[in-house]
Coordinates of C-alpha atoms in Angstrom, one line a residue:
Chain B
X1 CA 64.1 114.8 73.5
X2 CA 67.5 113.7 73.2
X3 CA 68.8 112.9 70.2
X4 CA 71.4 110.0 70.5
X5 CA 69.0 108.8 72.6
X6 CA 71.4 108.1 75.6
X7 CA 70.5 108.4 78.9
X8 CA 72.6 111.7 80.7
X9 CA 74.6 110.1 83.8
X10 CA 74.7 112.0 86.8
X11 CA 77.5 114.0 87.8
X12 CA 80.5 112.4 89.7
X13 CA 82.1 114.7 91.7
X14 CA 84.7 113.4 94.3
X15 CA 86.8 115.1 97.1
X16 CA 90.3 114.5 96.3
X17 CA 93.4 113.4 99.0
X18 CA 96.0 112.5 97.3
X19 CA 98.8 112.0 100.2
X20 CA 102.1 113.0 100.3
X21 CA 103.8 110.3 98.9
X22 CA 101.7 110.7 95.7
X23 CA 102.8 114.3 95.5
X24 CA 106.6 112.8 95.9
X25 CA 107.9 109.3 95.0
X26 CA 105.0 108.0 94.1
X27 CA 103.3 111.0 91.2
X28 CA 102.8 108.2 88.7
X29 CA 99.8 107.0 91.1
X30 CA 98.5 110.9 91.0
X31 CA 98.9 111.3 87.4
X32 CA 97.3 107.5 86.4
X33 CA 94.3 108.0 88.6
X34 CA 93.4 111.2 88.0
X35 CA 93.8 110.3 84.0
X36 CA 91.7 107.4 84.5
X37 CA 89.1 109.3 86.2
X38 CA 89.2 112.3 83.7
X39 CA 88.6 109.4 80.7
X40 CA 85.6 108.0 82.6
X41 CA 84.2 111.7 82.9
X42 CA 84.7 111.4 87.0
X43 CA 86.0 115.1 88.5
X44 CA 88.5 114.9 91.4
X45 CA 88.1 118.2 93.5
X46 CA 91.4 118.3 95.5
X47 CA 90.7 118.7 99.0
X48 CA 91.6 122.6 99.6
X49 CA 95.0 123.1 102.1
X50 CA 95.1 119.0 102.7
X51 CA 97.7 118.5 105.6
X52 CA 99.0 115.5 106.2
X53 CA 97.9 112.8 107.8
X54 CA 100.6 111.5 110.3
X55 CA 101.6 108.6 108.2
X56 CA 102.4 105.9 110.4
X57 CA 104.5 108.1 112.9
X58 CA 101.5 109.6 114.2
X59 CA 99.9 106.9 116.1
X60 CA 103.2 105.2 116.9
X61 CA 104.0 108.2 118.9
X62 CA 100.6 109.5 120.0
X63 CA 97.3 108.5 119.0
X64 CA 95.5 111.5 119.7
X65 CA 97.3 113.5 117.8
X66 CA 97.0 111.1 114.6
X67 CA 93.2 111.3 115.5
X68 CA 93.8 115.3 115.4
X69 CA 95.6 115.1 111.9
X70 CA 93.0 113.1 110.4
X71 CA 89.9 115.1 111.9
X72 CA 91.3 118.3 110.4
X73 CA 91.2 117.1 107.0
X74 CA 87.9 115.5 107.3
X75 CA 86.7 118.8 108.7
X76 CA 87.6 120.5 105.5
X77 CA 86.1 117.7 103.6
X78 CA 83.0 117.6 105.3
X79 CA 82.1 121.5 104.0
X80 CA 81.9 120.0 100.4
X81 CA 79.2 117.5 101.4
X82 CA 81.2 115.0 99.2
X83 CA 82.6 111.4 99.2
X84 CA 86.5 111.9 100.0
X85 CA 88.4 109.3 97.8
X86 CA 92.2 108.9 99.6
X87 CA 94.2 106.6 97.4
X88 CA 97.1 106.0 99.9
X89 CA 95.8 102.7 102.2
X90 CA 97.9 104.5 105.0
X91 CA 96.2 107.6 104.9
X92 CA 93.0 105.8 104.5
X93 CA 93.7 104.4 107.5
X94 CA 94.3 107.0 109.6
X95 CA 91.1 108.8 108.2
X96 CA 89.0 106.4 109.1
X97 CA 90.2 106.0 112.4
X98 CA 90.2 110.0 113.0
X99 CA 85.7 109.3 112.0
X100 CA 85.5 106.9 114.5
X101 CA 85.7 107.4 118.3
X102 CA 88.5 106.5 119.7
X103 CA 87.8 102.6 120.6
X104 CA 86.6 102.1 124.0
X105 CA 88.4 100.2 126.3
X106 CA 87.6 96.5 127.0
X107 CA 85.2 96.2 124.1
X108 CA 85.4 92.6 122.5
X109 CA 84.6 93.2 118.8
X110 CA 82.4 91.1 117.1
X111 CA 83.3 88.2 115.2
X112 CA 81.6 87.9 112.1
X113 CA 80.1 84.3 111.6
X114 CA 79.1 84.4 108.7
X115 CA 79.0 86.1 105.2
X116 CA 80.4 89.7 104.9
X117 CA 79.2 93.0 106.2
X118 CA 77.5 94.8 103.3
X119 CA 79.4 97.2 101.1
X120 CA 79.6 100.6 101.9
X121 CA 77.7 103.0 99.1
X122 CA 77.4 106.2 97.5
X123 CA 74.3 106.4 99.2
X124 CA 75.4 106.4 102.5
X125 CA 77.0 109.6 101.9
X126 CA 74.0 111.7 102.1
X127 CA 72.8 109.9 105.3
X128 CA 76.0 110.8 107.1
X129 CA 75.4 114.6 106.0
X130 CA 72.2 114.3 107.7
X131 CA 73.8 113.0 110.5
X132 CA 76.5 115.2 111.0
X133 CA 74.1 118.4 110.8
X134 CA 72.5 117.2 113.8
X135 CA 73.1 119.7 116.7
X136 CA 76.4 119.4 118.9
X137 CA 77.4 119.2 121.9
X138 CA 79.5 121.5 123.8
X139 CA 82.0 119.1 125.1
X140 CA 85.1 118.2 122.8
X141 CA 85.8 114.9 122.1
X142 CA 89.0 113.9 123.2
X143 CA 91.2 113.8 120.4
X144 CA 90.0 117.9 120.4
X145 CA 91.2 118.5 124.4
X146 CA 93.7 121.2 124.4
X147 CA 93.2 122.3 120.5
X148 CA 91.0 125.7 120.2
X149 CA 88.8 125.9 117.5
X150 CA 89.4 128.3 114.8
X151 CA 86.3 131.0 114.2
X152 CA 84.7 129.1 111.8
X153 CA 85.2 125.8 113.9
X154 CA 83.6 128.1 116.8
X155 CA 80.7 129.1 114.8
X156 CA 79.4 125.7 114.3
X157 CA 81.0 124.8 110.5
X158 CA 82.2 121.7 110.2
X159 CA 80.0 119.9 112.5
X160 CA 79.9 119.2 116.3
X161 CA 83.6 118.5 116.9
X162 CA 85.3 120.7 114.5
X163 CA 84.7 117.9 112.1
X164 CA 82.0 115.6 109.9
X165 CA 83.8 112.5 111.3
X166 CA 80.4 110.8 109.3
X167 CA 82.1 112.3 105.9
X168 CA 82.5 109.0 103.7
X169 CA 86.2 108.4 102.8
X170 CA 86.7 105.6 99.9
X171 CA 90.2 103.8 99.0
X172 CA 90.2 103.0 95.1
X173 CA 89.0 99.8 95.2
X174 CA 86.0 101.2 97.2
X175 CA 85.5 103.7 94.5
X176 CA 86.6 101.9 91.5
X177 CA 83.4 99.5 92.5
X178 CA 80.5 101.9 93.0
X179 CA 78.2 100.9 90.8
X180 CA 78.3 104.2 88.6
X181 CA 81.9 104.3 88.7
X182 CA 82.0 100.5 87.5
X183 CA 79.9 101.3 84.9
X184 CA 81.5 103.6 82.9
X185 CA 84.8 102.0 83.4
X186 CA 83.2 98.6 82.2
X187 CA 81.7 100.5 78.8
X188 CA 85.6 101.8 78.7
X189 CA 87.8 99.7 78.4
X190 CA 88.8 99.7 74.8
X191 CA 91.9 97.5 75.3
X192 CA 91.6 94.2 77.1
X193 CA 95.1 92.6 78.6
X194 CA 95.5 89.9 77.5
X195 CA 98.3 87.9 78.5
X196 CA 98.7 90.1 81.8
X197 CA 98.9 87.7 84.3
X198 CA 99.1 89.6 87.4
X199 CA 99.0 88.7 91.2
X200 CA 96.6 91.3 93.2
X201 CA 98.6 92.6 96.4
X202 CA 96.5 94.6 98.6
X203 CA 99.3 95.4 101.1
X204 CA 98.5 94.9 104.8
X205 CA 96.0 97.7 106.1
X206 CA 93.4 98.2 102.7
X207 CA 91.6 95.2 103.8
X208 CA 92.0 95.3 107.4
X209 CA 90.6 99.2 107.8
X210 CA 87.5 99.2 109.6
X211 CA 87.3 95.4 109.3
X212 CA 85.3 92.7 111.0
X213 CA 87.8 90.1 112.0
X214 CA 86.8 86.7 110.9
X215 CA 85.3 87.5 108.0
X216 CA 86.6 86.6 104.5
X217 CA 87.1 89.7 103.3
X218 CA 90.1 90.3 105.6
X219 CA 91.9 87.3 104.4
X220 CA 90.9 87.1 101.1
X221 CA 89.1 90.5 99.5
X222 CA 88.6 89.9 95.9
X223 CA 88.6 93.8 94.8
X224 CA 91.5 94.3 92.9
X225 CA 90.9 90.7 91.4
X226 CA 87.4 91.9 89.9
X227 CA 88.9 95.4 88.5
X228 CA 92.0 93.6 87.1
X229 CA 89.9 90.6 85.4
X230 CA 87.4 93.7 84.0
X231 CA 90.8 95.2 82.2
X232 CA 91.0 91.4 80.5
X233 CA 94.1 90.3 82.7
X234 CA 94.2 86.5 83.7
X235 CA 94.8 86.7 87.6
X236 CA 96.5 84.5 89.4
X237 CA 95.4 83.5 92.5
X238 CA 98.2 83.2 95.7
X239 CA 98.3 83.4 99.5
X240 CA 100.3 86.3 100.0
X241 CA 97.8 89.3 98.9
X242 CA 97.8 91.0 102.6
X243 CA 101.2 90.1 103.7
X244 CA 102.9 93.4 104.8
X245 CA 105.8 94.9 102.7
X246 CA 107.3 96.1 105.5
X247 CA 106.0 99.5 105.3
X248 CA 108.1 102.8 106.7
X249 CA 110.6 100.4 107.8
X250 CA 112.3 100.3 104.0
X251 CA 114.1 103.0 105.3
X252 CA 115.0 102.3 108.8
X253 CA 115.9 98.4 108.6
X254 CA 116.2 98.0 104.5
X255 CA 117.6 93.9 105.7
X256 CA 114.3 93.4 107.0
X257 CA 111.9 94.7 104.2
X258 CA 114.4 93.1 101.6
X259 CA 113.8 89.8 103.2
X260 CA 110.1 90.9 102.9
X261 CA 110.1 92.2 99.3
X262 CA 112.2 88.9 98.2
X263 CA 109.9 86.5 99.5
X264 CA 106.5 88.2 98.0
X265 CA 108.6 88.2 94.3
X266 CA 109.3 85.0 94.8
X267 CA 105.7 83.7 95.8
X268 CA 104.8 85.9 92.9
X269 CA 106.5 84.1 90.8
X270 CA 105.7 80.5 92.2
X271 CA 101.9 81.4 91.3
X272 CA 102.7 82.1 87.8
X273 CA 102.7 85.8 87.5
X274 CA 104.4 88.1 85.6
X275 CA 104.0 91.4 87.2
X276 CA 102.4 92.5 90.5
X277 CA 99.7 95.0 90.7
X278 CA 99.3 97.0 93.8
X279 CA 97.0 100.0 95.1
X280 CA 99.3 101.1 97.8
X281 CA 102.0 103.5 97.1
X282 CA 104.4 102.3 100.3
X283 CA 104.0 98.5 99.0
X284 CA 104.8 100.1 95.5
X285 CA 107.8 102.0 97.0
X286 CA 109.3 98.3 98.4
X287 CA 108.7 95.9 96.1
X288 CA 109.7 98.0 93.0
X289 CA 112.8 100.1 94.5
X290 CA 114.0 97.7 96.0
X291 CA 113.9 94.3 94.2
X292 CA 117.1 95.5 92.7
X293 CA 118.5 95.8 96.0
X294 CA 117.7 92.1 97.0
X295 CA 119.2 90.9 93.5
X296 CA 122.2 92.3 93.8
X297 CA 122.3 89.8 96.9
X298 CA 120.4 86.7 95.3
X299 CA 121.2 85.7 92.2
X300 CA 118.3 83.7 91.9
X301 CA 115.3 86.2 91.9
X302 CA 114.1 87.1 88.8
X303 CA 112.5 90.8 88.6
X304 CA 109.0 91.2 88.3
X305 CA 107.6 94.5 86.9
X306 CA 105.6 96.4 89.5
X307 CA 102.2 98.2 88.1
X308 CA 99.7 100.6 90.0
X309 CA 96.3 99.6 89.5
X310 CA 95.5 103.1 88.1
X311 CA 98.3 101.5 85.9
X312 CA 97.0 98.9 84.7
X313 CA 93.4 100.4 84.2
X314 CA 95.0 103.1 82.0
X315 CA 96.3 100.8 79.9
X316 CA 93.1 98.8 79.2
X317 CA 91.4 101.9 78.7
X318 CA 94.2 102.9 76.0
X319 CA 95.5 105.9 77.2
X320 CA 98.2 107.9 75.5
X321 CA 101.0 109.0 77.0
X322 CA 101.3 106.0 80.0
X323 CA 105.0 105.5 79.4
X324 CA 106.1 108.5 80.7
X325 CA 104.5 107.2 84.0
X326 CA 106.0 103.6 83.2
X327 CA 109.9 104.9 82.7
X328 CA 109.9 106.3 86.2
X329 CA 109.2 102.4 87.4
X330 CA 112.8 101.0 89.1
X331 CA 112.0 97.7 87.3
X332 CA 111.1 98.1 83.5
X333 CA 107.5 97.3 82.8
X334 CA 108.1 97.8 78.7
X335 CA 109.7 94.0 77.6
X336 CA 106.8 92.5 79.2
X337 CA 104.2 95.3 77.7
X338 CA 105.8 94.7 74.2
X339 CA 105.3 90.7 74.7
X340 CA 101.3 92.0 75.3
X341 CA 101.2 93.6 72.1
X342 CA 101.9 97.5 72.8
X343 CA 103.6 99.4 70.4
X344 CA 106.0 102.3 71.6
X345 CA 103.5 104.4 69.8
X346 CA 100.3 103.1 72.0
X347 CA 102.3 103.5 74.7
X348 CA 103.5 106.7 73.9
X349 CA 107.2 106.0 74.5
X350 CA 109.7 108.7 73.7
X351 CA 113.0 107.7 75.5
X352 CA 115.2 104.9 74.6
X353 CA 115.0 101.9 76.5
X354 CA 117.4 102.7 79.3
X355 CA 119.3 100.1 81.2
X356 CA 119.7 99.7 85.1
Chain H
X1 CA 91.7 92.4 135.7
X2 CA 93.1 95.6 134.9
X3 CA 96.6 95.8 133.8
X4 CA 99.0 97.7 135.5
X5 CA 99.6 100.4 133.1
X6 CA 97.7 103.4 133.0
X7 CA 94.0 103.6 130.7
X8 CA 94.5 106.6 129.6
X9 CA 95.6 105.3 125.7
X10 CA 92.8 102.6 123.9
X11 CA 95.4 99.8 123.4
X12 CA 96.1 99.5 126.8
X13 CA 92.4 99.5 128.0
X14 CA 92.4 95.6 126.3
X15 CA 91.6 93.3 128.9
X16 CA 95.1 91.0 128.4
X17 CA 93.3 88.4 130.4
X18 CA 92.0 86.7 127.3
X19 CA 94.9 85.8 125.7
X20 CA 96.0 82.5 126.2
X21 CA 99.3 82.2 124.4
X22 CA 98.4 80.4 121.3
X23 CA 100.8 82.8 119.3
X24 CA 98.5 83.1 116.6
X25 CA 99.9 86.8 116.4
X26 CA 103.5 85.7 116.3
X27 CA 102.6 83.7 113.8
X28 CA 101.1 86.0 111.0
X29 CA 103.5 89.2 112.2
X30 CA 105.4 90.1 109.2
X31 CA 108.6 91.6 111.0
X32 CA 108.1 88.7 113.7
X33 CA 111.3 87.5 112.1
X34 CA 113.3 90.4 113.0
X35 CA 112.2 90.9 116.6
X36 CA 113.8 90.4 120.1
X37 CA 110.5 90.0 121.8
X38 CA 107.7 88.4 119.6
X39 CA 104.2 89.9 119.7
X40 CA 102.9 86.9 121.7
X41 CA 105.7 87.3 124.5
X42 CA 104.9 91.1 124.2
X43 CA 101.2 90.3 125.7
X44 CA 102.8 87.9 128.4
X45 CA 105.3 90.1 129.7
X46 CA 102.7 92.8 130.0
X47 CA 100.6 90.5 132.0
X48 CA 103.1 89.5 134.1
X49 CA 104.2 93.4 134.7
X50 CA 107.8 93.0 133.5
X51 CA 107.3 96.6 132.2
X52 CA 110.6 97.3 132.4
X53 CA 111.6 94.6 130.2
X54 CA 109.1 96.0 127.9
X55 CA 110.3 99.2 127.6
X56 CA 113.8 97.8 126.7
X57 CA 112.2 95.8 123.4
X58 CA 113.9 96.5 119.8
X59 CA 110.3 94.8 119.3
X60 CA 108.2 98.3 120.4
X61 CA 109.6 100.4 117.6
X62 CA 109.9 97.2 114.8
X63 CA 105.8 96.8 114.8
X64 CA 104.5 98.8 111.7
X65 CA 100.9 98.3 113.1
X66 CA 99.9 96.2 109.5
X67 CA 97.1 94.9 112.5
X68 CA 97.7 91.0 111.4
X69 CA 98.0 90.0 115.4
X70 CA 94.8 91.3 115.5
X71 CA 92.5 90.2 112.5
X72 CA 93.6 87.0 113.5
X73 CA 93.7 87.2 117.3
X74 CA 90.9 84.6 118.7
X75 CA 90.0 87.1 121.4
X76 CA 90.4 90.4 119.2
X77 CA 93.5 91.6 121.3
X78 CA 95.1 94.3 118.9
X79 CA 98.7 94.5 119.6
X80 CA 100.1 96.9 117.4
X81 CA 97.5 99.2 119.1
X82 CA 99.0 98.1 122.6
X83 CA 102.7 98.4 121.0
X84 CA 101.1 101.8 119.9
X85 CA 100.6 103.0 123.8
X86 CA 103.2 101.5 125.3
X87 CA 105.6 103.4 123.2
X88 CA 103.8 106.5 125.0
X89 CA 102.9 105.1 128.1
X90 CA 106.5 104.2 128.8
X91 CA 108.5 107.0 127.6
X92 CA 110.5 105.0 125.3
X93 CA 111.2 108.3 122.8
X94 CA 113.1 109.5 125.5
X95 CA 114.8 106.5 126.9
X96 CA 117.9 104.7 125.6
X97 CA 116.6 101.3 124.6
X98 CA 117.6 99.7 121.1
X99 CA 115.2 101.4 118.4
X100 CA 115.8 104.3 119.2
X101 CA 117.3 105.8 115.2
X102 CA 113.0 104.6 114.4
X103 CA 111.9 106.4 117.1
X104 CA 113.9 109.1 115.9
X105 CA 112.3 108.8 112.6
X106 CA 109.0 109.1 113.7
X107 CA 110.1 112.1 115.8
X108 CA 111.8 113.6 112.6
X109 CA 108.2 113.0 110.5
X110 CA 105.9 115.1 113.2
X111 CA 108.4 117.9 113.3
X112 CA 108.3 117.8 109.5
X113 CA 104.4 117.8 109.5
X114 CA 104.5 120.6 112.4
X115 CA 106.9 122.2 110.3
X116 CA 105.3 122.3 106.9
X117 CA 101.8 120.6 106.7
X118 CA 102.5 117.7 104.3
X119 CA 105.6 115.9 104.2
X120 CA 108.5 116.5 101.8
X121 CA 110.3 113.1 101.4
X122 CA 113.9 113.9 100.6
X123 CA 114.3 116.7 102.7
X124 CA 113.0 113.8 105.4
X125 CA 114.9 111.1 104.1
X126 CA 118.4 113.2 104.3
X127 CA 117.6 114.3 107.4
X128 CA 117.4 111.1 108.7
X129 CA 120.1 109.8 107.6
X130 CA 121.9 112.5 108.4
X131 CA 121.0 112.3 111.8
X132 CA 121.2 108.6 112.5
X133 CA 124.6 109.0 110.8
X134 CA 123.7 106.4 107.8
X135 CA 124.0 108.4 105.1
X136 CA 125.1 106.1 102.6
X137 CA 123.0 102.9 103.9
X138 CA 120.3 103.7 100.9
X139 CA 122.5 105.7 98.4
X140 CA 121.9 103.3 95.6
X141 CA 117.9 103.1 96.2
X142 CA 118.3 106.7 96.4
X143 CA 120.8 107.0 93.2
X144 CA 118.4 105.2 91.9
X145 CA 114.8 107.0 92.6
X146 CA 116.7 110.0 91.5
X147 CA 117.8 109.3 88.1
X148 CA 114.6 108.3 87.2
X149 CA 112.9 111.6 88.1
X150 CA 110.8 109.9 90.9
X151 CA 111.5 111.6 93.8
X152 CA 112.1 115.5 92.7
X153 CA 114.5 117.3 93.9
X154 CA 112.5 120.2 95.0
X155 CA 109.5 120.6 97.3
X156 CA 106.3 120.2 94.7
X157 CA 104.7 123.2 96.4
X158 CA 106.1 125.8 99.0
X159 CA 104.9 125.6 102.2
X160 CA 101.6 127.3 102.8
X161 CA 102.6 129.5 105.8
X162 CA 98.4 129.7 107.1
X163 CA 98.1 125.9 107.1
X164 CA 101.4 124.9 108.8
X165 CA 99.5 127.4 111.7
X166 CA 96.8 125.5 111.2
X167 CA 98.4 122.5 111.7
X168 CA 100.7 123.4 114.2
X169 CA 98.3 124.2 116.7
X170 CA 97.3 120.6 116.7
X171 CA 100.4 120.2 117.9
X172 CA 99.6 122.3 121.1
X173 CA 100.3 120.4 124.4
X174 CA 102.0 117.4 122.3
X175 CA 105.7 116.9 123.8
X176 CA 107.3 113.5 122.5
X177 CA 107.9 111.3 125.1
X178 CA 106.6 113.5 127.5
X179 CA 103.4 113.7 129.7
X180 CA 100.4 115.9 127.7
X181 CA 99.3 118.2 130.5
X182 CA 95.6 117.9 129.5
X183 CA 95.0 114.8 130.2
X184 CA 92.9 113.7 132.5
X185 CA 95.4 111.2 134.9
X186 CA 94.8 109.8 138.1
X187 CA 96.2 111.9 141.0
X188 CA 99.5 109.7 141.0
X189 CA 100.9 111.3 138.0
X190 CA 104.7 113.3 138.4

């Protein structure tokens, strides 16, 4: 009999992918999601020897060999028999398309009519073990022509083509609203937000990833909107939440993506916001690097602070220690935290408030 | 109808027939702005066969594949997948059309992952602009990222030398802008 007379949860155990970019520019994604997850209780297993996925090179040059990339980390991933979580929308993308076949020619997709398709689930998971254990068969598919297999591969680990293209991969909006997930973050949030009045961005490909064009959730997924509105943060709604930042071209024609970056602030701002909140660390990348760029140019723009999601979540929850994450942030996030109510000491602040 | 170009990439096994031309693509394509050849015209000229034309495009390397054109295409024509193909199908990497320093980009990111297994961004970024001779396009961004500790200044982990093998033999028969020889191509192919 237990004592406190709580009921034990299950065990969440996730596969881990962080990306590249979260190793690099964008760590404070890394270090705020995996401190969220640690305060709910959730363990992220990094994926063992994770390569990366091809970004958004891969497919522009060759899409087999993006579907290559992303079938040799869901091979690894399918040996753990868990749900892979892959917080970078890009590499989310390309690991979902590396599960599926690649599209067959002259297929008109189905337009959803009406309602949405249902939510994938931590259920699923075990049905696409069973599924992937079923027996192979000896011809490759074709994004594995011309690649031998490795012994193991050979010897039948890791499914009929190399991989478990059935393993389930979640973004962190997919995971942040599984049920158990929800649940504990729900019970955990010790600081509410209020006065945060964010815009949800979603970037370009979250919502568009194995979507059903035509329905609403491709124009107008409410994810983000439910988690930021569960931390106590008044959301406001606008039109631009899957308009593309501009992506890898930040760094191969800046004017472009500055145009971009300028006119999502500025819509930002139109609906009322104070800060943008984002789950993609390329959207993160643009709007935050470089809205100093675009006011050096225009006068008029007035900066908005830039926050993760993981971000923002760690705040509600009340974690210690979040401004060292913050103070890497091109535009500072502490005047407008301070006009919410945080103290240096809840934030944790140790450096001087530094100018640009 | 088939179009003229090869099937052997999905993007270009659409059947371009459908489209009428309502520029519904055009219209929601974020870098639509910034193109020579909007991603409406891109779908006409393929019909039409002006492939040459085509493989000329600044537009074929500006697409970042977001996939707008085709959430909102009325006959689900993708055509960041078709940009996708055509970039292979015509050889652009190796030709001399406008684009080419993004092309060289991408290029410079699969020799990094062939290289190394994940991708270490400032040895990428200054190789890039070394090579495309713009070194000091983003030196304040860059300034910038720096001082704040964002992007370190050392590779986070050192290469592991047993998964760049594994990765680079995904890499087996890949040439860029070049033919793969496993492919299965009708009889015509050079």
């Amino acid at each position: 009999m237990l004592l406190t007379g709580q009921p034990v949860e299950p065990q969440l155990e996730f596969v881990y992918y962080p990306g590249c970019s979260l190793q690099g520019v964008n760590w404070e994604y890394d270090a705020s999601f995996r401190a969220v997850c640690h305060e709910l209780g959730i363990s992220l297993i990094e994926l063992d020897g994770w390569t990366c996925c091809g970004g958004s090179s891969a497919h522009s040059i060759d899409p087999v060999l993006a579907s290559r990339l992303a079938r040799e980390n869901l091979a690894l991933a399918g040996k753990s028999g868990k749900v892979l979580v892959a917080p970078c929308p890009a590499c989310y993308q390309n690991l979902r398309r590396g599960q599926g076949a690649l599209p067959a020619a002259n297929e008109k997709p189905q337009r959803a009519k009406h309602g949405v398709p249902p939510p994938r689930k931590l259920a699923d998971s075990q049905a696409g073990q069973a599924r992937s254990s079923r027996p192979g068969n000896s011809q490759p598919c074709l994004a594995h022509q011309g690649v031998e297999p490795t012994a193991k591969e050979a010897a039948g680990v890791g499914g009929e083509c190399f991989a478990a293209p059935t393993t389930l991969v979640f973004h962190v909006n997919e995971f942040f609203h599984q049920p158990p997930v929800w649940n504990r973050l729900r019970q955990a949030i010790r600081r509410p937000l209020v006065g945060l009045k964010p815009v949800a961005y979603y970037g370009c490909l979250v919502s568009r990833v194995g979507a059903t064009p035509g329905s609403r959730e491709v124009e107008d997924p409410t994810h983000l909107e439910k988690l930021l509105e569960l931390a106590g943060a008044s959301v406001c709604p606008w039109a631009y939440k899957t308009d593309c930042c501009g992506g890898s071209l930040g760094l191969t024609r800046p004017a472009i993506v500055n145009d971009l970056v300028a006119q999502l602030v500025d819509e930002a701002i139109k609906a009322g916001a104070n800060c943008l909140v984002t789950d993609c660390p390329l959207c993160f990348a643009n709007l935050d690097g470089r809205q100093l760029d675009v006011l050096r140019k225009d006068r008029e723009l007035r900066l908005l602070p830039v926050f993760y999601i993981s971000e923002v979540l760690a705040l509600a929850l009340g974690l210690r220690g979040v401004a060292t994450w913050l103070s890497r942030h091109c535009v500072d996030p502490f005047p407008l935290l301070e006009s919410l109510g945080f103290s240096r000491e809840d934030l944790g602040k140790q450096t001087e408030s530094w100018q640009v | 109808m088939p179009n003229p170009l090869s099937q052997r990439a999905p993007g270009l096994g659409q059947d371009l027939a459908r489209c009428y031309q309502c520029g519904k693509c055009t219209a929601g394509c974020p870098i639509a702005r910034g193109m020579d050849i909007p991603p409406h015209q891109v779908v006409g000229l393929l019909r039409l066969g002006q492939v040459e034309v085509l493989s000329q495009a600044e537009s074929l390397w500006l697409c970042v594949g977001c996939g707008a054109c085709w959430v909102r295409c009325p006959n689900g024509i993708h055509v960041g997948e078709l940009v996708d193909a055509l970039r292979q199908s015509l050889q652009a990497v190796s030709g001399g059309g406008p684009g080419q320093d993004i092309a060289k980009f991408h290029q410079l990111f699969l020799e990094h992952i062939r290289r190394r297994g994940r991708v270490y961004e400032l040895g990428l970024l200054a190789r890039y602009k070394i090579v495309t001779g713009g070194l000091f396009q983003d030196l304040p961004l860059a300034v910038r990222l720096l001082r704040r500790g964002k992007i370190p200044f050392f590779p986070p982990r050192p290469p592991a030398s047993r998964r760049s093998l594994r990765v680079g033999r995904l890499f087996r028969l890949f040439t860029f802008g070049k033919v793969r020889r496993s492919e299965t191509r009708p009889a015509t192919e050079v």
